Amino acid sequence: MRPNLVAANWKMNGSRADNQRWLQEFRAAPAHCETVVCPPFVYLQDLVQGLVGTAASVGAQNMSDRVAGAWTGEVAAEMLIDSGASWVILGHSERRAAYGESNEIVAAKVERALAAGLKPILCVGETLEQREQGRTQQVVAEQLQVVLQRCPAAQLLAGAIAYEPVWAIGTGRTATPQQAQAVHAAIRSQLAAQDPGAAVAMRLLYGGSVKPANARELFSQPDIDGGLIGGASLVAADFVAICAAAAR
Ligand code: PGA
């Protein structure tokens, strides 16, 4: 069975004081599933230190597709590893929509992350308009295909894929377990067309308004292997409860 994975995406939230309070609560109730915490870049090392002795890993929320050099404001994969991160979220819909990250840029970042030894959480998902037009499967398949052309599924296995319907992110409007399961199953068959073994082993996370109250039902779907948690991950007790729902 695929081990569930739950990742916290703090987005642009937190402060050193908030983070210490969060760590205190999180450490008091250790998670019983594989866990990754993704704070803003500047707090990576604090989280790495704060999570010593727990089973949780640390990840970044983005990175450059370049190796090093004159790219003002960018952060390289090797720098993330040097800071103690082992994961990186790539292609989040907020990066795609607000910072113009195309499928090609996301694919280049995934390739760079894998080359550096980081585990990518590749995010895919449709907007409300695309869903209403009946284009969900097509949009998600395109987002994944561009990555698969550069990075075979067997390589992506180092990380995970997160299906996050854009209309469910931060809106309190979760996809129903059936809606999420349908897209997860489609992603898995797309992977299977390239590599059946990798498709079976790939962890597919759901993201979009996951809360303690709906986590268990979502994670009990056959093709949902954990979650990428935004808002609810900022409250340590809620994140711990979501991790508990993912414990098998
Ligand atoms: P949300 O965010 O849980 O606040 O909806 C999920 C995400 O954007 O990863």
Coordinates of N, CA and C in Angstrom, one line a residue, residues 2-8 26 29-37 54-57 87 203 205 215 219 225-229 238-248:
R2 N 0.4 2.3 -0.7 CA 1.2 3.5 -0.7 C 1.1 4.2 0.6
P3 N 2.2 4.6 1.3 CA 2.1 5.3 2.5 C 1.6 6.7 2.3
N4 N 0.6 7.1 3.1 CA 0.0 8.5 2.9 C 1.1 9.5 3.3
L5 N 0.9 10.7 2.6 CA 1.8 11.8 2.9 C 1.0 13.0 3.1
V6 N 1.3 13.8 4.1 CA 0.6 15.1 4.3 C 1.6 16.2 4.4
A7 N 1.4 17.2 3.5 CA 2.3 18.3 3.4 C 1.6 19.6 3.8
A8 N 2.3 20.4 4.6 CA 1.7 21.8 5.0 C 2.3 22.8 4.1
F26 N 3.1 21.2 17.6 CA 3.3 20.0 16.7 C 4.2 19.0 17.4
A29 N 2.5 16.6 19.8 CA 1.6 15.6 19.2 C 2.1 15.0 17.9
P30 N 3.1 14.2 18.0 CA 3.8 13.8 16.7 C 2.9 13.1 15.7
A31 N 3.1 13.4 14.5 CA 2.2 12.9 13.4 C 2.5 11.4 13.2
H32 N 1.5 10.6 12.8 CA 1.8 9.2 12.6 C 1.7 8.9 11.1
C33 N 1.9 9.9 10.3 CA 2.1 9.6 8.9 C 3.2 10.4 8.4
E34 N 3.7 10.2 7.2 CA 4.8 10.9 6.6 C 4.4 12.4 6.4
T35 N 5.2 13.3 6.9 CA 4.8 14.7 7.0 C 5.9 15.6 6.4
V36 N 5.5 16.6 5.7 CA 6.4 17.7 5.2 C 5.8 19.0 5.6
V37 N 6.7 19.9 6.1 CA 6.2 21.3 6.4 C 7.0 22.2 5.5
T54 N 11.8 14.8 15.2 CA 10.4 14.3 14.7 C 10.7 13.6 13.4
A55 N 9.6 13.0 12.9 CA 9.7 12.3 11.6 C 9.4 13.3 10.4
A56 N 9.1 14.5 10.7 CA 8.7 15.5 9.7 C 9.9 16.0 8.9
S57 N 9.7 16.2 7.6 CA 10.7 16.8 6.8 C 10.3 18.2 6.4
W87 N 12.2 18.6 0.2 CA 11.0 18.7 -0.7 C 10.9 20.1 -1.2
R203 N 2.4 8.6 -5.2 CA 1.5 9.2 -4.3 C 0.8 10.4 -4.9
L205 N -1.7 13.4 -3.9 CA -2.3 14.1 -2.8 C -3.5 14.9 -3.3
A215 N -11.0 15.5 6.2 CA -9.8 14.8 5.7 C -10.0 13.3 5.6
F219 N -9.2 11.0 2.3 CA -8.0 10.1 2.3 C -8.5 8.7 2.2
D225 N -3.8 9.7 -1.7 CA -2.8 9.2 -0.8 C -2.2 10.2 0.2
G226 N -3.1 11.1 0.6 CA -2.7 12.2 1.5 C -3.1 13.5 1.0
G227 N -2.6 14.6 1.6 CA -3.1 15.9 1.2 C -2.0 17.0 1.2
L228 N -2.3 18.1 0.5 CA -1.5 19.3 0.6 C -2.4 20.3 1.2
I229 N -2.0 20.8 2.4 CA -2.9 21.5 3.3 C -2.4 23.0 3.4
D238 N -4.9 21.6 14.1 CA -5.7 21.1 12.9 C -4.8 20.3 12.0
F239 N -3.6 20.7 11.8 CA -2.6 20.0 11.0 C -2.4 18.6 11.6
V240 N -2.2 18.5 12.9 CA -2.0 17.2 13.5 C -3.2 16.4 13.4
A241 N -4.4 16.9 13.5 CA -5.6 16.1 13.3 C -5.7 15.6 11.9
I242 N -5.3 16.4 10.9 CA -5.4 16.0 9.5 C -4.3 14.8 9.3
C243 N -3.2 15.0 9.9 CA -2.2 13.9 9.8 C -2.7 12.6 10.4
A244 N -3.4 12.8 11.5 CA -4.0 11.6 12.2 C -5.0 10.9 11.3
A245 N -5.7 11.7 10.5 CA -6.7 11.1 9.6 C -6.0 10.4 8.5
A246 N -4.8 10.7 8.2 CA -4.0 10.1 7.2 C -3.3 8.8 7.6
A247 N -3.2 8.7 8.9 CA -2.4 7.5 9.5 C -3.1 6.2 9.1
R248 N -2.4 5.3 8.6 CA -3.0 4.0 8.2 C -2.8 3.0 9.3

